[in-house]
Amino acid sequence: MVSLLHSLAAPADRIAALRGQMALSGVQACLIPTADPHLSEYLPEHWAARAWLSGFDGSAGSLLLTADFAGLWTDSRYWVQADAQLQGSGIVLMRAGAPEVPDMLDWLLEHLQQGDQLAVDGRVLDQSTATRWQPALQAASISLVLGQDPVGAIWEDRPDLPTAPVFEHLPPHACRSRAANLAEVRRAMQAKGAQYHLLSSLDDIAWLLNLRGADVDYNPVFLAHALLDESRVRLYVAPAKIDADLAVRLSEDGVELRDYPSLAADLSQLPVDAPLLVDPVRVTAGTLSHATQTRLIQDINPSQLLKAVKTSAEAAQIRQVMAQDGAALCEFFAWFEAALAEGQKLTEVDVDTYLSAARARRPGFVSLSFATIAGFNANGAMPHYRATPQAHALIQGDGLLLIDSGGQYLGGTTDITRVVPIGTPSAAQRADYTSVLKAHIALARAQFPVDTPSSVLDTLARTPLWQRGLDYGHGTGHGVGYFLNVHEGPQSISVRGHARAHQGMQAGMLTSNEPGLYRDGQWGIRIENLMLAVPAAQTAFGSFLAFETVTLCPIDTRCVVREQLSADEIRWLDTYHQHVRKQLLPLVDGDTRNWLMQRTEAI
């Protein structure tokens, strides 16, 4: 007889099974966030509960379930994708951020009754959300239940946790020592009055200890927690992940290996009222439930800012990586344009295949830094679209092809978006493309005081679009790690951001510049480079920064309406292409060299 759980192939069946489990547990609502105990952006399959339940596989969104309602809250990047993937599931798409769509907490307060219980696996709920929700729910006599795992009870064939080995990030690519990183974090702990510091965010742990792994797609990190005091680090990780030689080197720096599940017991044994530093947006409520006797100091992890500000040695490595990545892109584009000219039938999937292969041939390449986005015409209008062998477009006719891609190298992380014309682009497409280019150049040319909140810079990029009555739904720039997460903080160039103390721009920050424009069902445009913040001027009014564009790949000028650009914008574009040509010519030859020469001609 086939088990009912094994027959839960469709989201509607899984939702029905979860409702049954909720009834058995006596809860009236269940929240399934997109998260793991480390609040990672990309999840190991074991923790991909929301995707397993709903069938929607975007990287952001939360599923809320009651006896008669199922809703998925996700932002505008995923509305088109979610609308398609939720068909037949019975799940309502709640377009988060749209004027008519309530915040999830507001929806709960309106629809739940006094005495109802809301269950969420506390292991995957961030502390900041729990702190914000708890008073409002209590005031409405609704209980927040954090100790259950309703999805785990019905997910019989749930994948195991990943087992990839941990490896050391070594010189010359690792430009800081483990001992130096630990010393800097301990100085910050002391300044905040903390005796202990708990880290659950995987990029912080990897950076702190100069370790890398492969437990999470695209980000070279490994599942672990770390607990620091003034003399030692307890690293909670599956023992088989670290070999004996690495264990010895870690021990020499005061790192004690502990089994991954033993964190809870160790937290419960911390001294009463011990000051414990935690970052409430990077640690879960379930994890902290084992440390209720401590005195929490809730503040940003010191390592967030320390790793965001790249050293001069790291900047030098990044520039080398950008050159190699740019050469790979030139190789791909030269092949791609020649293949189309020869009449080959290419698809969006082919873009991913051939571009990934070009990167893999470059020295120091480890993996992609995210899933390649290759969207032709209407597919390009979905910012996080991904072609699959089952669903993709043939690249033919007239239009625009958007390619957003990146790589993980031992000496840095890349992220770049280019849009290329296929056939003959329309006048409307060229006008939109040029507007986005103007937006990109406006931010690239910015000069601003040190400590300027990163969110303030967003309007520089949007102004050329706003002047045409245009806009885009995502942020303009995110921080980028050093052979770490492709998305990292604390800086975020976003009109929806807040001017927080941690988000002031500093020399050495590596940030993306990616304004866009999307016309649903027609086309999408995004032009993205990575930029280093560098010292620009010292005046009577203070220290000023500017951006050095470090991404090296031609921006396609075939769609540019030259008359829309100012003399300064034309000068920036020509100067950028001169620099790209100079840096990449030694790394390419043959047809790729000829393509590079042609695509870097002055306009």
PDB file of C-alpha atoms in Angstrom, residues 272-490:
ATOM      1  CA  VAL A 272      22.847  34.028  34.434  1.00  0.00           C
ATOM      2  CA  ASP A 273      22.735  37.640  33.201  1.00  0.00           C
ATOM      3  CA  ALA A 274      25.827  37.081  31.047  1.00  0.00           C
ATOM      4  CA  PRO A 275      25.853  39.829  28.367  1.00  0.00           C
ATOM      5  CA  LEU A 276      25.362  38.036  25.027  1.00  0.00           C
ATOM      6  CA  LEU A 277      25.735  39.990  21.786  1.00  0.00           C
ATOM      7  CA  VAL A 278      23.298  38.895  19.062  1.00  0.00           C
ATOM      8  CA  ASP A 279      22.114  40.408  15.807  1.00  0.00           C
ATOM      9  CA  PRO A 280      18.288  40.166  15.917  1.00  0.00           C
ATOM     10  CA  VAL A 281      17.936  39.965  12.132  1.00  0.00           C
ATOM     11  CA  ARG A 282      20.614  37.246  11.855  1.00  0.00           C
ATOM     12  CA  VAL A 283      19.650  34.865  14.641  1.00  0.00           C
ATOM     13  CA  THR A 284      16.403  32.978  15.158  1.00  0.00           C
ATOM     14  CA  ALA A 285      13.987  33.114  18.046  1.00  0.00           C
ATOM     15  CA  GLY A 286      14.226  29.341  18.394  1.00  0.00           C
ATOM     16  CA  THR A 287      17.983  29.491  18.824  1.00  0.00           C
ATOM     17  CA  LEU A 288      17.730  32.237  21.456  1.00  0.00           C
ATOM     18  CA  SER A 289      15.021  30.348  23.342  1.00  0.00           C
ATOM     19  CA  HIS A 290      17.871  28.283  24.829  1.00  0.00           C
ATOM     20  CA  ALA A 291      19.582  31.380  26.277  1.00  0.00           C
ATOM     21  CA  THR A 292      16.730  33.033  28.173  1.00  0.00           C
ATOM     22  CA  GLN A 293      18.863  33.425  31.300  1.00  0.00           C
ATOM     23  CA  THR A 294      21.353  35.716  29.555  1.00  0.00           C
ATOM     24  CA  ARG A 295      21.154  39.477  29.066  1.00  0.00           C
ATOM     25  CA  LEU A 296      20.849  40.105  25.344  1.00  0.00           C
ATOM     26  CA  ILE A 297      22.746  42.933  23.696  1.00  0.00           C
ATOM     27  CA  GLN A 298      20.937  43.261  20.364  1.00  0.00           C
ATOM     28  CA  ASP A 299      23.055  44.960  17.724  1.00  0.00           C
ATOM     29  CA  ILE A 300      24.510  44.298  14.285  1.00  0.00           C
ATOM     30  CA  ASN A 301      27.180  41.614  14.095  1.00  0.00           C
ATOM     31  CA  PRO A 302      30.532  43.474  14.103  1.00  0.00           C
ATOM     32  CA  SER A 303      31.719  41.225  11.282  1.00  0.00           C
ATOM     33  CA  GLN A 304      29.054  42.673   8.966  1.00  0.00           C
ATOM     34  CA  LEU A 305      30.851  45.985   8.623  1.00  0.00           C
ATOM     35  CA  LEU A 306      34.340  44.516   8.972  1.00  0.00           C
ATOM     36  CA  LYS A 307      33.909  42.210   5.987  1.00  0.00           C
ATOM     37  CA  ALA A 308      31.978  44.791   3.947  1.00  0.00           C
ATOM     38  CA  VAL A 309      34.983  47.138   3.938  1.00  0.00           C
ATOM     39  CA  LYS A 310      37.471  45.412   1.660  1.00  0.00           C
ATOM     40  CA  THR A 311      41.166  45.884   2.341  1.00  0.00           C
ATOM     41  CA  SER A 312      43.533  47.224  -0.331  1.00  0.00           C
ATOM     42  CA  ALA A 313      44.859  43.681  -0.810  1.00  0.00           C
ATOM     43  CA  GLU A 314      41.321  42.345  -1.281  1.00  0.00           C
ATOM     44  CA  ALA A 315      40.555  45.166  -3.718  1.00  0.00           C
ATOM     45  CA  ALA A 316      43.598  44.153  -5.762  1.00  0.00           C
ATOM     46  CA  GLN A 317      42.389  40.533  -5.860  1.00  0.00           C
ATOM     47  CA  ILE A 318      38.899  41.701  -6.844  1.00  0.00           C
ATOM     48  CA  ARG A 319      40.277  43.674  -9.782  1.00  0.00           C
ATOM     49  CA  GLN A 320      42.110  40.576 -11.018  1.00  0.00           C
ATOM     50  CA  VAL A 321      38.957  38.484 -10.694  1.00  0.00           C
ATOM     51  CA  MET A 322      36.913  41.087 -12.560  1.00  0.00           C
ATOM     52  CA  ALA A 323      39.373  40.908 -15.438  1.00  0.00           C
ATOM     53  CA  GLN A 324      39.120  37.115 -15.627  1.00  0.00           C
ATOM     54  CA  ASP A 325      35.336  37.243 -15.361  1.00  0.00           C
ATOM     55  CA  GLY A 326      35.185  39.933 -18.016  1.00  0.00           C
ATOM     56  CA  ALA A 327      37.334  37.849 -20.358  1.00  0.00           C
ATOM     57  CA  ALA A 328      34.942  34.921 -19.887  1.00  0.00           C
ATOM     58  CA  LEU A 329      31.983  37.148 -20.721  1.00  0.00           C
ATOM     59  CA  CYS A 330      33.705  38.461 -23.848  1.00  0.00           C
ATOM     60  CA  GLU A 331      34.433  34.915 -24.937  1.00  0.00           C
ATOM     61  CA  PHE A 332      30.780  34.024 -24.465  1.00  0.00           C
ATOM     62  CA  PHE A 333      29.384  37.079 -26.254  1.00  0.00           C
ATOM     63  CA  ALA A 334      31.739  36.636 -29.204  1.00  0.00           C
ATOM     64  CA  TRP A 335      30.585  33.032 -29.572  1.00  0.00           C
ATOM     65  CA  PHE A 336      26.930  33.928 -29.021  1.00  0.00           C
ATOM     66  CA  GLU A 337      26.778  36.654 -31.650  1.00  0.00           C
ATOM     67  CA  ALA A 338      28.622  34.500 -34.183  1.00  0.00           C
ATOM     68  CA  ALA A 339      26.304  31.551 -33.532  1.00  0.00           C
ATOM     69  CA  LEU A 340      23.218  33.711 -34.090  1.00  0.00           C
ATOM     70  CA  ALA A 341      24.718  35.164 -37.254  1.00  0.00           C
ATOM     71  CA  GLU A 342      25.273  31.621 -38.548  1.00  0.00           C
ATOM     72  CA  GLY A 343      21.594  30.831 -37.991  1.00  0.00           C
ATOM     73  CA  GLN A 344      21.987  28.550 -34.969  1.00  0.00           C
ATOM     74  CA  LYS A 345      18.806  28.093 -32.923  1.00  0.00           C
ATOM     75  CA  LEU A 346      19.724  29.143 -29.412  1.00  0.00           C
ATOM     76  CA  THR A 347      17.591  29.191 -26.283  1.00  0.00           C
ATOM     77  CA  GLU A 348      17.793  30.940 -22.936  1.00  0.00           C
ATOM     78  CA  VAL A 349      19.097  27.679 -21.464  1.00  0.00           C
ATOM     79  CA  ASP A 350      21.978  27.688 -23.956  1.00  0.00           C
ATOM     80  CA  VAL A 351      23.030  31.096 -22.603  1.00  0.00           C
ATOM     81  CA  ASP A 352      23.427  29.631 -19.119  1.00  0.00           C
ATOM     82  CA  THR A 353      25.246  26.538 -20.412  1.00  0.00           C
ATOM     83  CA  TYR A 354      27.825  28.315 -22.565  1.00  0.00           C
ATOM     84  CA  LEU A 355      28.386  31.273 -20.262  1.00  0.00           C
ATOM     85  CA  SER A 356      28.909  28.994 -17.244  1.00  0.00           C
ATOM     86  CA  ALA A 357      31.391  26.927 -19.256  1.00  0.00           C
ATOM     87  CA  ALA A 358      33.344  30.066 -20.219  1.00  0.00           C
ATOM     88  CA  ARG A 359      33.631  31.068 -16.568  1.00  0.00           C
ATOM     89  CA  ALA A 360      34.668  27.573 -15.504  1.00  0.00           C
ATOM     90  CA  ARG A 361      37.721  27.815 -17.767  1.00  0.00           C
ATOM     91  CA  ARG A 362      39.026  30.846 -15.874  1.00  0.00           C
ATOM     92  CA  PRO A 363      41.649  30.511 -13.104  1.00  0.00           C
ATOM     93  CA  GLY A 364      40.325  30.516  -9.556  1.00  0.00           C
ATOM     94  CA  PHE A 365      36.727  29.811 -10.563  1.00  0.00           C
ATOM     95  CA  VAL A 366      34.761  27.836  -7.963  1.00  0.00           C
ATOM     96  CA  SER A 367      31.062  28.095  -8.850  1.00  0.00           C
ATOM     97  CA  LEU A 368      28.346  30.445 -10.042  1.00  0.00           C
ATOM     98  CA  SER A 369      27.363  33.103  -7.511  1.00  0.00           C
ATOM     99  CA  PHE A 370      23.630  32.730  -8.305  1.00  0.00           C
ATOM    100  CA  ALA A 371      21.437  31.064 -10.883  1.00  0.00           C
ATOM    101  CA  THR A 372      21.966  32.707 -14.276  1.00  0.00           C
ATOM    102  CA  ILE A 373      19.045  34.828 -15.452  1.00  0.00           C
ATOM    103  CA  ALA A 374      18.673  34.832 -19.227  1.00  0.00           C
ATOM    104  CA  GLY A 375      15.364  36.378 -20.280  1.00  0.00           C
ATOM    105  CA  PHE A 376      14.362  37.208 -23.841  1.00  0.00           C
ATOM    106  CA  ASN A 377      11.753  39.928 -24.365  1.00  0.00           C
ATOM    107  CA  ALA A 378       8.799  39.261 -22.002  1.00  0.00           C
ATOM    108  CA  ASN A 379      10.869  36.897 -19.838  1.00  0.00           C
ATOM    109  CA  GLY A 380      13.343  39.695 -19.211  1.00  0.00           C
ATOM    110  CA  ALA A 381      10.550  41.667 -17.551  1.00  0.00           C
ATOM    111  CA  MET A 382      10.701  39.260 -14.585  1.00  0.00           C
ATOM    112  CA  PRO A 383      13.720  40.384 -12.524  1.00  0.00           C
ATOM    113  CA  HIS A 384      14.326  36.919 -11.061  1.00  0.00           C
ATOM    114  CA  TYR A 385      13.240  34.804 -14.027  1.00  0.00           C
ATOM    115  CA  ARG A 386      15.080  31.552 -14.606  1.00  0.00           C
ATOM    116  CA  ALA A 387      14.866  29.461 -17.768  1.00  0.00           C
ATOM    117  CA  THR A 388      14.631  25.698 -17.346  1.00  0.00           C
ATOM    118  CA  PRO A 389      14.757  22.810 -19.832  1.00  0.00           C
ATOM    119  CA  GLN A 390      10.995  22.525 -19.348  1.00  0.00           C
ATOM    120  CA  ALA A 391      10.176  26.222 -19.753  1.00  0.00           C
ATOM    121  CA  HIS A 392      12.280  28.585 -21.820  1.00  0.00           C
ATOM    122  CA  ALA A 393      12.215  30.807 -24.881  1.00  0.00           C
ATOM    123  CA  LEU A 394      13.916  30.473 -28.242  1.00  0.00           C
ATOM    124  CA  ILE A 395      16.076  33.526 -28.981  1.00  0.00           C
ATOM    125  CA  GLN A 396      14.862  34.603 -32.389  1.00  0.00           C
ATOM    126  CA  GLY A 397      13.199  37.559 -34.082  1.00  0.00           C
ATOM    127  CA  ASP A 398      13.579  41.072 -32.765  1.00  0.00           C
ATOM    128  CA  GLY A 399      13.954  42.205 -29.192  1.00  0.00           C
ATOM    129  CA  LEU A 400      16.139  42.381 -26.117  1.00  0.00           C
ATOM    130  CA  LEU A 401      17.949  39.631 -24.223  1.00  0.00           C
ATOM    131  CA  LEU A 402      18.754  40.316 -20.560  1.00  0.00           C
ATOM    132  CA  ILE A 403      21.574  38.265 -18.992  1.00  0.00           C
ATOM    133  CA  ASP A 404      22.276  38.561 -15.254  1.00  0.00           C
ATOM    134  CA  SER A 405      25.068  36.276 -14.071  1.00  0.00           C
ATOM    135  CA  GLY A 406      28.017  35.964 -11.743  1.00  0.00           C
ATOM    136  CA  GLY A 407      30.787  33.746 -10.448  1.00  0.00           C
ATOM    137  CA  GLN A 408      32.513  32.766  -7.240  1.00  0.00           C
ATOM    138  CA  TYR A 409      36.289  32.919  -7.499  1.00  0.00           C
ATOM    139  CA  LEU A 410      38.910  32.378  -4.815  1.00  0.00           C
ATOM    140  CA  GLY A 411      39.733  36.079  -5.101  1.00  0.00           C
ATOM    141  CA  GLY A 412      36.240  37.525  -5.154  1.00  0.00           C
ATOM    142  CA  THR A 413      32.598  37.372  -6.182  1.00  0.00           C
ATOM    143  CA  THR A 414      31.122  38.810  -9.398  1.00  0.00           C
ATOM    144  CA  ASP A 415      27.651  39.946 -10.447  1.00  0.00           C
ATOM    145  CA  ILE A 416      26.931  41.580 -13.810  1.00  0.00           C
ATOM    146  CA  THR A 417      23.910  42.262 -16.010  1.00  0.00           C
ATOM    147  CA  ARG A 418      23.999  43.099 -19.702  1.00  0.00           C
ATOM    148  CA  VAL A 419      21.218  43.548 -22.253  1.00  0.00           C
ATOM    149  CA  VAL A 420      21.912  42.808 -25.916  1.00  0.00           C
ATOM    150  CA  PRO A 421      19.755  43.491 -28.979  1.00  0.00           C
ATOM    151  CA  ILE A 422      18.482  40.553 -30.994  1.00  0.00           C
ATOM    152  CA  GLY A 423      17.553  41.423 -34.562  1.00  0.00           C
ATOM    153  CA  THR A 424      16.333  45.004 -34.713  1.00  0.00           C
ATOM    154  CA  PRO A 425      15.224  46.554 -31.421  1.00  0.00           C
ATOM    155  CA  SER A 426      12.320  48.996 -31.552  1.00  0.00           C
ATOM    156  CA  ALA A 427      12.596  52.726 -30.991  1.00  0.00           C
ATOM    157  CA  ALA A 428      10.764  52.300 -27.661  1.00  0.00           C
ATOM    158  CA  GLN A 429      13.223  49.630 -26.542  1.00  0.00           C
ATOM    159  CA  ARG A 430      16.188  51.823 -27.463  1.00  0.00           C
ATOM    160  CA  ALA A 431      14.711  54.785 -25.597  1.00  0.00           C
ATOM    161  CA  ASP A 432      14.163  52.640 -22.492  1.00  0.00           C
ATOM    162  CA  TYR A 433      17.660  51.181 -22.745  1.00  0.00           C
ATOM    163  CA  THR A 434      19.233  54.613 -22.949  1.00  0.00           C
ATOM    164  CA  SER A 435      17.232  55.810 -19.940  1.00  0.00           C
ATOM    165  CA  VAL A 436      18.514  52.891 -17.880  1.00  0.00           C
ATOM    166  CA  LEU A 437      22.054  53.598 -19.062  1.00  0.00           C
ATOM    167  CA  LYS A 438      21.676  57.223 -17.951  1.00  0.00           C
ATOM    168  CA  ALA A 439      20.522  55.980 -14.546  1.00  0.00           C
ATOM    169  CA  HIS A 440      23.523  53.660 -14.298  1.00  0.00           C
ATOM    170  CA  ILE A 441      25.973  56.404 -15.233  1.00  0.00           C
ATOM    171  CA  ALA A 442      24.413  58.833 -12.750  1.00  0.00           C
ATOM    172  CA  LEU A 443      25.227  56.546  -9.831  1.00  0.00           C
ATOM    173  CA  ALA A 444      28.603  55.497 -11.231  1.00  0.00           C
ATOM    174  CA  ARG A 445      29.692  59.174 -11.370  1.00  0.00           C
ATOM    175  CA  ALA A 446      28.497  60.020  -7.859  1.00  0.00           C
ATOM    176  CA  GLN A 447      30.674  61.784  -5.296  1.00  0.00           C
ATOM    177  CA  PHE A 448      29.424  61.954  -1.714  1.00  0.00           C
ATOM    178  CA  PRO A 449      30.596  62.400   1.892  1.00  0.00           C
ATOM    179  CA  VAL A 450      31.942  59.455   3.873  1.00  0.00           C
ATOM    180  CA  ASP A 451      29.175  57.902   5.995  1.00  0.00           C
ATOM    181  CA  THR A 452      26.426  58.981   3.598  1.00  0.00           C
ATOM    182  CA  PRO A 453      23.567  56.527   4.214  1.00  0.00           C
ATOM    183  CA  SER A 454      23.579  54.131   1.268  1.00  0.00           C
ATOM    184  CA  SER A 455      19.812  54.474   0.802  1.00  0.00           C
ATOM    185  CA  VAL A 456      20.233  58.202   0.028  1.00  0.00           C
ATOM    186  CA  LEU A 457      22.217  57.392  -3.136  1.00  0.00           C
ATOM    187  CA  ASP A 458      19.279  55.534  -4.687  1.00  0.00           C
ATOM    188  CA  THR A 459      17.615  58.685  -5.987  1.00  0.00           C
ATOM    189  CA  LEU A 460      20.680  59.515  -8.086  1.00  0.00           C
ATOM    190  CA  ALA A 461      19.992  56.487 -10.274  1.00  0.00           C
ATOM    191  CA  ARG A 462      16.216  56.855 -10.358  1.00  0.00           C
ATOM    192  CA  THR A 463      16.111  60.525 -11.325  1.00  0.00           C
ATOM    193  CA  PRO A 464      16.705  59.998 -15.091  1.00  0.00           C
ATOM    194  CA  LEU A 465      13.867  57.445 -15.071  1.00  0.00           C
ATOM    195  CA  TRP A 466      11.547  59.486 -12.861  1.00  0.00           C
ATOM    196  CA  GLN A 467      11.940  62.368 -15.285  1.00  0.00           C
ATOM    197  CA  ARG A 468      10.278  60.154 -17.918  1.00  0.00           C
ATOM    198  CA  GLY A 469       7.618  58.914 -15.483  1.00  0.00           C
ATOM    199  CA  LEU A 470       9.386  55.537 -15.158  1.00  0.00           C
ATOM    200  CA  ASP A 471      10.527  53.463 -12.196  1.00  0.00           C
ATOM    201  CA  TYR A 472      11.534  49.939 -11.104  1.00  0.00           C
ATOM    202  CA  GLY A 473      10.512  47.815  -8.148  1.00  0.00           C
ATOM    203  CA  HIS A 474      13.840  46.560  -6.805  1.00  0.00           C
ATOM    204  CA  GLY A 475      16.754  48.256  -5.095  1.00  0.00           C
ATOM    205  CA  THR A 476      19.575  49.838  -7.055  1.00  0.00           C
ATOM    206  CA  GLY A 477      22.537  48.320  -5.249  1.00  0.00           C
ATOM    207  CA  HIS A 478      23.530  45.646  -2.749  1.00  0.00           C
ATOM    208  CA  GLY A 479      26.797  44.854  -1.037  1.00  0.00           C
ATOM    209  CA  VAL A 480      28.862  41.975  -2.441  1.00  0.00           C
ATOM    210  CA  GLY A 481      31.050  39.589  -0.444  1.00  0.00           C
ATOM    211  CA  TYR A 482      34.672  38.587  -0.933  1.00  0.00           C
ATOM    212  CA  PHE A 483      34.376  34.993  -2.141  1.00  0.00           C
ATOM    213  CA  LEU A 484      31.234  34.957  -0.011  1.00  0.00           C
ATOM    214  CA  ASN A 485      27.570  35.819  -0.450  1.00  0.00           C
ATOM    215  CA  VAL A 486      26.735  37.720  -3.609  1.00  0.00           C
ATOM    216  CA  HIS A 487      24.241  39.721  -1.538  1.00  0.00           C
ATOM    217  CA  GLU A 488      25.647  41.096   1.703  1.00  0.00           C
ATOM    218  CA  GLY A 489      25.127  44.101   3.942  1.00  0.00           C
ATOM    219  CA  PRO A 490      25.109  46.335   5.700  1.00  0.00           C
TER     220      PRO A 490
END
